[in-house]
């Protein structure tokens, strides 16, 4: 195995980590209006309890995306350039949504005012739903292929990206992330928030299983290889297991299985893509591959040594963070708001 194959796998691992960890962050934000009912007298406490489940870790989870983007730029600059120019609008929308979500999470408690908090909540909801959908659309189009000419430029328009396969991919990531988030909340909360999260996870599993199953099967039949059938099987078994374990109130096992389902799906997508990194629908000879899109061997060698040194440190630190904040949260434990009065803004 050469360094190009190694870095293709490492980038797949980074995106897998991002979608597993940020997936439940998105799910938590997507479910805030359901689990934090505004007509409930304790609605704000419920919303703060929901948000506090990801409070210590959400920003660390986003580091996986930054690292994946940096690795993509350094290891496969042609892939990075073609992807970010051809997918400029959807990636810009994702970036704006993530920035809005960051600001909403950080500033929500700064002012003790219901209107302020309501606007922040909508920022969190928008900043969670939009990336959850568009990431699925983007990766589905990467696997399907886009119009790439001989100059390695994408000539597809934004609306060309909204094809049936990609839209199914966006619906799949949205539903699976919402299910992942509901199971995570059931695992991290107690009291009525946990009860509602378990009930919501049971309902979300009903549409998530057939939609995700249809997308995975379409991917395998149209773009997969022989060995990726194993990922289809793992994903299918995992999603069925989620349905069973949510019914049994075993949220720990259910969360592990939603994680397996996400991992299997990402492995299927990258496995279907290899050895291409961006297939061309105009002419296969114009496709970007790990060979014609990579950096020099010397660059890849230096990156490999740096990754070998830094990766264990990052993993140990992030694992320690999750261990420290492992206990469940209840709405009854939420203290009064200490934000500035509205008139002080």
Short mmCIF file of N, CA and C in Angstrom, two decimals, residues 41-196:
data_model
loop_
_atom_site.label_atom_id
_atom_site.label_comp_id
_atom_site.label_asym_id
_atom_site.label_seq_id
_atom_site.Cartn_x
_atom_site.Cartn_y
_atom_site.Cartn_z
N UNK A 41 -43.99 24.97 30.95
CA UNK A 41 -43.44 25.96 31.89
C UNK A 41 -41.94 25.78 32.13
N UNK A 42 -41.44 24.56 31.95
CA UNK A 42 -40.02 24.28 32.14
C UNK A 42 -39.32 24.14 30.79
N UNK A 43 -39.92 24.74 29.75
CA UNK A 43 -39.39 24.56 28.40
C UNK A 43 -37.96 25.02 28.25
N UNK A 44 -37.62 26.19 28.83
CA UNK A 44 -36.26 26.68 28.67
C UNK A 44 -35.26 25.79 29.39
N UNK A 45 -35.64 25.30 30.57
CA UNK A 45 -34.76 24.36 31.27
C UNK A 45 -34.54 23.09 30.45
N UNK A 46 -35.59 22.62 29.79
CA UNK A 46 -35.46 21.44 28.94
C UNK A 46 -34.52 21.72 27.77
N UNK A 47 -34.68 22.89 27.13
CA UNK A 47 -33.81 23.23 26.01
C UNK A 47 -32.36 23.38 26.46
N UNK A 48 -32.15 23.96 27.62
CA UNK A 48 -30.78 24.10 28.12
C UNK A 48 -30.19 22.74 28.49
N UNK A 49 -31.03 21.84 29.03
CA UNK A 49 -30.54 20.49 29.32
C UNK A 49 -30.15 19.77 28.03
N UNK A 50 -30.98 19.92 27.00
CA UNK A 50 -30.68 19.30 25.71
C UNK A 50 -29.37 19.85 25.16
N UNK A 51 -29.23 21.16 25.20
CA UNK A 51 -28.03 21.80 24.65
C UNK A 51 -26.78 21.47 25.47
N UNK A 52 -26.95 21.33 26.79
CA UNK A 52 -25.79 21.04 27.64
C UNK A 52 -25.22 19.65 27.42
N UNK A 53 -25.98 18.75 26.80
CA UNK A 53 -25.44 17.42 26.54
C UNK A 53 -24.27 17.48 25.56
N UNK A 54 -24.29 18.47 24.66
CA UNK A 54 -23.19 18.61 23.70
C UNK A 54 -22.30 19.81 24.03
N UNK A 55 -22.67 20.56 25.08
CA UNK A 55 -21.92 21.78 25.40
C UNK A 55 -20.42 21.60 25.54
N UNK A 56 -19.93 20.56 26.23
CA UNK A 56 -18.48 20.43 26.40
C UNK A 56 -17.74 19.85 25.20
N UNK A 57 -18.48 19.32 24.21
CA UNK A 57 -17.79 18.54 23.17
C UNK A 57 -18.05 19.01 21.74
N UNK A 58 -19.07 19.83 21.50
CA UNK A 58 -19.45 20.11 20.11
C UNK A 58 -18.32 20.81 19.34
N UNK A 59 -17.62 21.74 19.99
CA UNK A 59 -16.55 22.44 19.28
C UNK A 59 -15.38 21.52 18.99
N UNK A 60 -15.08 20.59 19.91
CA UNK A 60 -14.03 19.61 19.65
C UNK A 60 -14.40 18.67 18.51
N UNK A 61 -15.69 18.35 18.39
CA UNK A 61 -16.12 17.48 17.31
C UNK A 61 -15.91 18.13 15.94
N UNK A 62 -16.03 19.46 15.88
CA UNK A 62 -15.84 20.15 14.61
C UNK A 62 -14.38 20.15 14.15
N UNK A 63 -13.46 19.89 15.08
CA UNK A 63 -12.05 19.83 14.71
C UNK A 63 -11.81 18.73 13.68
N UNK A 64 -12.62 17.66 13.73
CA UNK A 64 -12.47 16.58 12.76
C UNK A 64 -12.67 17.08 11.34
N UNK A 65 -13.62 18.00 11.15
CA UNK A 65 -13.85 18.56 9.82
C UNK A 65 -12.68 19.44 9.39
N UNK A 66 -12.19 20.27 10.30
CA UNK A 66 -11.06 21.14 9.98
C UNK A 66 -9.84 20.30 9.60
N UNK A 67 -9.61 19.23 10.37
CA UNK A 67 -8.47 18.36 10.08
C UNK A 67 -8.65 17.64 8.75
N UNK A 68 -9.87 17.19 8.48
CA UNK A 68 -10.14 16.52 7.21
C UNK A 68 -9.92 17.47 6.04
N UNK A 69 -10.36 18.72 6.17
CA UNK A 69 -10.15 19.70 5.12
C UNK A 69 -8.67 20.01 4.92
N UNK A 70 -7.94 20.12 6.03
CA UNK A 70 -6.51 20.37 5.92
C UNK A 70 -5.77 19.21 5.29
N UNK A 71 -6.14 17.99 5.66
CA UNK A 71 -5.51 16.80 5.08
C UNK A 71 -5.83 16.69 3.59
N UNK A 72 -7.06 17.04 3.24
CA UNK A 72 -7.45 17.00 1.83
C UNK A 72 -6.63 17.99 1.02
N UNK A 73 -6.45 19.19 1.57
CA UNK A 73 -5.68 20.22 0.88
C UNK A 73 -4.22 19.81 0.70
N UNK A 74 -3.64 19.22 1.75
CA UNK A 74 -2.22 18.89 1.69
C UNK A 74 -1.93 17.62 0.92
N UNK A 75 -2.79 16.61 1.08
CA UNK A 75 -2.52 15.31 0.46
C UNK A 75 -3.02 15.24 -0.98
N UNK A 76 -4.17 15.86 -1.26
CA UNK A 76 -4.76 15.79 -2.60
C UNK A 76 -5.20 17.19 -3.03
N UNK A 77 -4.26 18.06 -3.35
CA UNK A 77 -4.62 19.46 -3.67
C UNK A 77 -5.54 19.59 -4.88
N UNK A 78 -5.39 18.72 -5.89
CA UNK A 78 -6.27 18.79 -7.06
C UNK A 78 -7.70 18.42 -6.68
N UNK A 79 -7.85 17.45 -5.81
CA UNK A 79 -9.18 17.07 -5.31
C UNK A 79 -9.79 18.24 -4.54
N UNK A 80 -9.01 18.85 -3.67
CA UNK A 80 -9.47 19.98 -2.87
C UNK A 80 -9.91 21.13 -3.76
N UNK A 81 -9.08 21.48 -4.75
CA UNK A 81 -9.38 22.62 -5.61
C UNK A 81 -10.63 22.38 -6.45
N UNK A 82 -10.74 21.20 -7.03
CA UNK A 82 -11.90 20.89 -7.87
C UNK A 82 -13.17 20.81 -7.03
N UNK A 83 -13.08 20.19 -5.87
CA UNK A 83 -14.25 20.04 -5.01
C UNK A 83 -14.76 21.38 -4.53
N UNK A 84 -13.87 22.22 -4.03
CA UNK A 84 -14.31 23.48 -3.43
C UNK A 84 -14.70 24.52 -4.48
N UNK A 85 -14.22 24.39 -5.69
CA UNK A 85 -14.69 25.29 -6.75
C UNK A 85 -16.00 24.80 -7.35
N UNK A 86 -16.10 23.50 -7.60
CA UNK A 86 -17.32 22.96 -8.20
C UNK A 86 -18.49 22.91 -7.25
N UNK A 87 -18.23 22.73 -5.95
CA UNK A 87 -19.29 22.65 -4.94
C UNK A 87 -19.31 23.92 -4.09
N UNK A 88 -18.92 25.03 -4.69
CA UNK A 88 -18.73 26.26 -3.93
C UNK A 88 -20.01 26.69 -3.19
N UNK A 89 -21.14 26.72 -3.88
CA UNK A 89 -22.37 27.23 -3.27
C UNK A 89 -22.86 26.34 -2.13
N UNK A 90 -23.01 25.00 -2.33
CA UNK A 90 -23.45 24.19 -1.19
C UNK A 90 -22.48 24.21 -0.02
N UNK A 91 -21.17 24.22 -0.28
CA UNK A 91 -20.21 24.26 0.81
C UNK A 91 -20.24 25.61 1.52
N UNK A 92 -20.49 26.68 0.77
CA UNK A 92 -20.62 28.00 1.40
C UNK A 92 -21.85 28.04 2.30
N UNK A 93 -22.95 27.45 1.84
CA UNK A 93 -24.17 27.41 2.66
C UNK A 93 -23.92 26.62 3.93
N UNK A 94 -23.19 25.50 3.82
CA UNK A 94 -22.84 24.72 5.01
C UNK A 94 -22.01 25.57 5.96
N UNK A 95 -21.03 26.29 5.43
CA UNK A 95 -20.16 27.12 6.27
C UNK A 95 -20.96 28.20 6.99
N UNK A 96 -21.85 28.88 6.27
CA UNK A 96 -22.66 29.93 6.89
C UNK A 96 -23.54 29.33 7.99
N UNK A 97 -24.14 28.17 7.71
CA UNK A 97 -25.00 27.52 8.70
C UNK A 97 -24.20 27.13 9.94
N UNK A 98 -22.99 26.63 9.76
CA UNK A 98 -22.16 26.26 10.90
C UNK A 98 -21.75 27.48 11.72
N UNK A 99 -21.43 28.58 11.04
CA UNK A 99 -21.09 29.81 11.75
C UNK A 99 -22.28 30.32 12.55
N UNK A 100 -23.47 30.30 11.94
CA UNK A 100 -24.68 30.73 12.63
C UNK A 100 -24.94 29.85 13.86
N UNK A 101 -24.73 28.56 13.71
CA UNK A 101 -24.94 27.63 14.83
C UNK A 101 -23.95 27.89 15.96
N UNK A 102 -22.69 28.13 15.60
CA UNK A 102 -21.67 28.43 16.61
C UNK A 102 -22.05 29.67 17.41
N UNK A 103 -22.41 30.74 16.70
CA UNK A 103 -22.77 31.99 17.37
C UNK A 103 -24.00 31.81 18.26
N UNK A 104 -24.98 31.04 17.76
CA UNK A 104 -26.21 30.84 18.52
C UNK A 104 -25.94 30.06 19.81
N UNK A 105 -25.10 29.02 19.72
CA UNK A 105 -24.78 28.23 20.91
C UNK A 105 -24.01 29.09 21.92
N UNK A 106 -23.03 29.83 21.45
CA UNK A 106 -22.18 30.61 22.35
C UNK A 106 -22.92 31.79 22.98
N UNK A 107 -23.83 32.41 22.24
CA UNK A 107 -24.46 33.64 22.71
C UNK A 107 -25.85 33.43 23.32
N UNK A 108 -26.36 32.22 23.26
CA UNK A 108 -27.73 32.00 23.72
C UNK A 108 -27.94 32.46 25.16
N UNK A 109 -27.01 32.16 26.04
CA UNK A 109 -27.19 32.49 27.45
C UNK A 109 -26.60 33.83 27.87
N UNK A 110 -26.18 34.63 26.90
CA UNK A 110 -25.54 35.90 27.26
C UNK A 110 -26.54 36.98 27.68
N UNK A 111 -27.79 36.85 27.23
CA UNK A 111 -28.82 37.85 27.56
C UNK A 111 -30.03 37.11 28.13
N UNK A 112 -30.52 37.58 29.27
CA UNK A 112 -31.67 36.96 29.92
C UNK A 112 -32.96 37.53 29.34
N UNK A 113 -33.29 37.04 28.14
CA UNK A 113 -34.46 37.55 27.43
C UNK A 113 -35.02 36.43 26.55
N UNK A 114 -36.34 36.21 26.63
CA UNK A 114 -36.96 35.11 25.89
C UNK A 114 -36.82 35.29 24.38
N UNK A 115 -36.97 36.51 23.90
CA UNK A 115 -36.86 36.75 22.46
C UNK A 115 -35.44 36.46 21.97
N UNK A 116 -34.47 36.89 22.74
CA UNK A 116 -33.07 36.61 22.40
C UNK A 116 -32.82 35.10 22.31
N UNK A 117 -33.29 34.37 23.33
CA UNK A 117 -33.08 32.93 23.35
C UNK A 117 -33.84 32.24 22.22
N UNK A 118 -35.03 32.74 21.90
CA UNK A 118 -35.80 32.13 20.82
C UNK A 118 -35.07 32.28 19.48
N UNK A 119 -34.50 33.45 19.24
CA UNK A 119 -33.75 33.67 18.01
C UNK A 119 -32.50 32.79 17.97
N UNK A 120 -31.84 32.65 19.11
CA UNK A 120 -30.67 31.77 19.17
C UNK A 120 -31.07 30.31 18.90
N UNK A 121 -32.21 29.91 19.42
CA UNK A 121 -32.69 28.54 19.18
C UNK A 121 -32.92 28.30 17.70
N UNK A 122 -33.49 29.27 17.01
CA UNK A 122 -33.71 29.11 15.57
C UNK A 122 -32.38 29.05 14.82
N UNK A 123 -31.38 29.78 15.31
CA UNK A 123 -30.06 29.69 14.70
C UNK A 123 -29.46 28.30 14.87
N UNK A 124 -29.65 27.71 16.05
CA UNK A 124 -29.15 26.35 16.29
C UNK A 124 -29.89 25.35 15.41
N UNK A 125 -31.20 25.52 15.30
CA UNK A 125 -32.00 24.58 14.50
C UNK A 125 -31.61 24.68 13.02
N UNK A 126 -31.53 25.90 12.50
CA UNK A 126 -31.14 26.10 11.10
C UNK A 126 -29.72 25.59 10.86
N UNK A 127 -28.82 25.91 11.79
CA UNK A 127 -27.43 25.52 11.64
C UNK A 127 -27.19 24.04 11.83
N UNK A 128 -28.20 23.31 12.25
CA UNK A 128 -28.10 21.86 12.37
C UNK A 128 -28.75 21.14 11.20
N UNK A 129 -29.94 21.59 10.80
CA UNK A 129 -30.67 20.94 9.71
C UNK A 129 -29.96 21.12 8.37
N UNK A 130 -29.51 22.31 8.07
CA UNK A 130 -28.93 22.58 6.75
C UNK A 130 -27.68 21.74 6.48
N UNK A 131 -26.67 21.73 7.39
CA UNK A 131 -25.52 20.86 7.12
C UNK A 131 -25.89 19.38 7.09
N UNK A 132 -26.83 18.97 7.95
CA UNK A 132 -27.21 17.56 7.98
C UNK A 132 -27.74 17.10 6.63
N UNK A 133 -28.46 17.97 5.94
CA UNK A 133 -28.98 17.62 4.61
C UNK A 133 -27.91 17.77 3.54
N UNK A 134 -27.20 18.90 3.54
CA UNK A 134 -26.28 19.19 2.44
C UNK A 134 -25.04 18.31 2.44
N UNK A 135 -24.61 17.82 3.60
CA UNK A 135 -23.48 16.90 3.59
C UNK A 135 -23.84 15.62 2.84
N UNK A 136 -25.06 15.15 3.02
CA UNK A 136 -25.49 13.97 2.28
C UNK A 136 -25.57 14.23 0.80
N UNK A 137 -26.07 15.41 0.42
CA UNK A 137 -26.15 15.78 -0.99
C UNK A 137 -24.74 15.86 -1.59
N UNK A 138 -23.82 16.47 -0.87
CA UNK A 138 -22.45 16.64 -1.39
C UNK A 138 -21.76 15.30 -1.59
N UNK A 139 -21.79 14.45 -0.59
CA UNK A 139 -21.07 13.18 -0.71
C UNK A 139 -21.72 12.25 -1.72
N UNK A 140 -23.03 12.31 -1.84
CA UNK A 140 -23.69 11.50 -2.87
C UNK A 140 -23.23 11.93 -4.26
N UNK A 141 -23.08 13.23 -4.48
CA UNK A 141 -22.62 13.72 -5.78
C UNK A 141 -21.15 13.38 -6.03
N UNK A 142 -20.35 13.36 -4.97
CA UNK A 142 -18.94 12.98 -5.14
C UNK A 142 -18.86 11.54 -5.63
N UNK A 143 -19.66 10.66 -5.05
CA UNK A 143 -19.64 9.25 -5.45
C UNK A 143 -20.26 9.08 -6.83
N UNK A 144 -21.36 9.74 -7.09
CA UNK A 144 -22.06 9.63 -8.38
C UNK A 144 -21.22 10.18 -9.52
N UNK A 145 -20.48 11.24 -9.23
CA UNK A 145 -19.71 11.92 -10.26
C UNK A 145 -20.40 13.17 -10.74
N UNK A 146 -19.60 14.13 -11.19
CA UNK A 146 -20.12 15.38 -11.73
C UNK A 146 -19.41 15.66 -13.05
N UNK A 147 -19.86 16.69 -13.73
CA UNK A 147 -19.26 17.05 -15.02
C UNK A 147 -17.92 17.72 -14.79
N UNK A 148 -16.84 16.99 -15.01
CA UNK A 148 -15.48 17.50 -14.88
C UNK A 148 -14.83 17.46 -16.26
N UNK A 149 -14.31 18.60 -16.72
CA UNK A 149 -13.71 18.63 -18.05
C UNK A 149 -12.22 18.29 -18.00
N UNK A 150 -11.56 18.41 -19.12
CA UNK A 150 -10.15 18.05 -19.21
C UNK A 150 -9.25 18.95 -18.39
N UNK A 151 -9.73 20.14 -18.05
CA UNK A 151 -8.95 21.07 -17.23
C UNK A 151 -9.20 20.88 -15.73
N UNK A 152 -9.89 19.79 -15.37
CA UNK A 152 -10.22 19.46 -13.98
C UNK A 152 -11.14 20.50 -13.35
N UNK A 153 -12.01 21.07 -14.16
CA UNK A 153 -12.98 22.05 -13.68
C UNK A 153 -14.38 21.44 -13.73
N UNK A 154 -15.16 21.69 -12.69
CA UNK A 154 -16.53 21.19 -12.63
C UNK A 154 -17.43 22.15 -13.40
N UNK A 155 -18.15 21.61 -14.38
CA UNK A 155 -19.06 22.43 -15.18
C UNK A 155 -20.52 22.22 -14.79
N UNK A 156 -20.78 21.34 -13.83
CA UNK A 156 -22.15 21.12 -13.35
C UNK A 156 -22.64 22.36 -12.61
N UNK A 157 -23.92 22.66 -12.75
CA UNK A 157 -24.51 23.78 -12.02
C UNK A 157 -24.99 23.31 -10.65
N UNK A 158 -25.39 24.26 -9.82
CA UNK A 158 -25.90 23.92 -8.49
C UNK A 158 -27.11 23.01 -8.59
N UNK A 159 -27.98 23.28 -9.55
CA UNK A 159 -29.21 22.48 -9.67
C UNK A 159 -28.92 21.09 -10.22
N UNK A 160 -27.79 20.92 -10.92
CA UNK A 160 -27.40 19.58 -11.35
C UNK A 160 -27.06 18.70 -10.15
N UNK A 161 -26.64 19.33 -9.07
CA UNK A 161 -26.32 18.57 -7.86
C UNK A 161 -27.56 18.07 -7.13
N UNK A 162 -28.70 18.65 -7.46
CA UNK A 162 -29.95 18.27 -6.78
C UNK A 162 -30.66 17.16 -7.57
N UNK A 163 -29.93 16.11 -7.88
CA UNK A 163 -30.50 14.97 -8.59
C UNK A 163 -31.14 14.00 -7.59
N UNK A 164 -31.96 13.06 -8.06
CA UNK A 164 -32.68 12.16 -7.13
C UNK A 164 -31.77 11.40 -6.17
N UNK A 165 -30.65 10.88 -6.68
CA UNK A 165 -29.75 10.12 -5.81
C UNK A 165 -29.17 11.01 -4.71
N UNK A 166 -28.76 12.23 -5.06
CA UNK A 166 -28.19 13.13 -4.07
C UNK A 166 -29.24 13.59 -3.06
N UNK A 167 -30.45 13.85 -3.52
CA UNK A 167 -31.51 14.26 -2.60
C UNK A 167 -31.85 13.14 -1.62
N UNK A 168 -31.82 11.90 -2.11
CA UNK A 168 -32.03 10.78 -1.20
C UNK A 168 -30.89 10.70 -0.19
N UNK A 169 -29.66 11.01 -0.65
CA UNK A 169 -28.53 11.04 0.28
C UNK A 169 -28.71 12.10 1.35
N UNK A 170 -29.22 13.28 0.96
CA UNK A 170 -29.46 14.34 1.94
C UNK A 170 -30.55 13.96 2.93
N UNK A 171 -31.62 13.31 2.46
CA UNK A 171 -32.68 12.87 3.35
C UNK A 171 -32.16 11.79 4.30
N UNK A 172 -31.29 10.94 3.79
CA UNK A 172 -30.72 9.87 4.63
C UNK A 172 -29.88 10.44 5.76
N UNK A 173 -28.96 11.35 5.45
CA UNK A 173 -28.12 11.91 6.51
C UNK A 173 -28.95 12.69 7.52
N UNK A 174 -29.98 13.40 7.06
CA UNK A 174 -30.82 14.15 7.99
C UNK A 174 -31.54 13.21 8.96
N UNK A 175 -32.13 12.15 8.44
CA UNK A 175 -32.88 11.23 9.30
C UNK A 175 -31.96 10.44 10.23
N UNK A 176 -30.83 9.98 9.69
CA UNK A 176 -29.91 9.20 10.52
C UNK A 176 -29.28 10.07 11.60
N UNK A 177 -28.91 11.31 11.28
CA UNK A 177 -28.35 12.20 12.30
C UNK A 177 -29.40 12.53 13.36
N UNK A 178 -30.65 12.74 12.95
CA UNK A 178 -31.71 13.00 13.92
C UNK A 178 -31.90 11.80 14.84
N UNK A 179 -31.90 10.61 14.28
CA UNK A 179 -32.01 9.39 15.09
C UNK A 179 -30.80 9.24 16.00
N UNK A 180 -29.61 9.48 15.47
CA UNK A 180 -28.37 9.43 16.25
C UNK A 180 -28.43 10.41 17.42
N UNK A 181 -28.95 11.61 17.16
CA UNK A 181 -29.06 12.61 18.21
C UNK A 181 -30.08 12.24 19.26
N UNK A 182 -31.21 11.66 18.84
CA UNK A 182 -32.24 11.26 19.80
C UNK A 182 -31.72 10.16 20.73
N UNK A 183 -31.00 9.20 20.16
CA UNK A 183 -30.43 8.13 20.98
C UNK A 183 -29.36 8.68 21.91
N UNK A 184 -28.56 9.62 21.41
CA UNK A 184 -27.54 10.25 22.26
C UNK A 184 -28.19 10.98 23.43
N UNK A 185 -29.27 11.70 23.17
CA UNK A 185 -29.96 12.40 24.25
C UNK A 185 -30.55 11.43 25.26
N UNK A 186 -31.07 10.30 24.79
CA UNK A 186 -31.58 9.29 25.71
C UNK A 186 -30.46 8.74 26.59
N UNK A 187 -29.25 8.68 26.02
CA UNK A 187 -28.09 8.17 26.75
C UNK A 187 -27.55 9.19 27.74
N UNK A 188 -27.70 10.49 27.45
CA UNK A 188 -27.05 11.54 28.23
C UNK A 188 -27.99 12.28 29.17
N UNK A 189 -29.28 11.99 29.15
CA UNK A 189 -30.21 12.73 30.00
C UNK A 189 -30.97 11.77 30.91
N UNK A 190 -31.72 12.36 31.83
CA UNK A 190 -32.59 11.57 32.69
C UNK A 190 -33.87 12.35 32.93
N UNK A 191 -34.83 11.70 33.54
CA UNK A 191 -36.10 12.36 33.78
C UNK A 191 -36.97 12.40 32.53
N UNK A 192 -37.79 13.46 32.44
CA UNK A 192 -38.74 13.54 31.33
C UNK A 192 -38.05 13.78 29.99
N UNK A 193 -36.87 14.42 30.00
CA UNK A 193 -36.15 14.63 28.74
C UNK A 193 -35.71 13.28 28.17
N UNK A 194 -35.22 12.40 29.01
CA UNK A 194 -34.83 11.07 28.54
C UNK A 194 -36.04 10.30 28.05
N UNK A 195 -37.14 10.37 28.78
CA UNK A 195 -38.35 9.65 28.37
C UNK A 195 -38.81 10.10 26.99
N UNK A 196 -38.83 11.41 26.77
CA UNK A 196 -39.25 11.93 25.47
C UNK A 196 -38.24 11.59 24.37
#
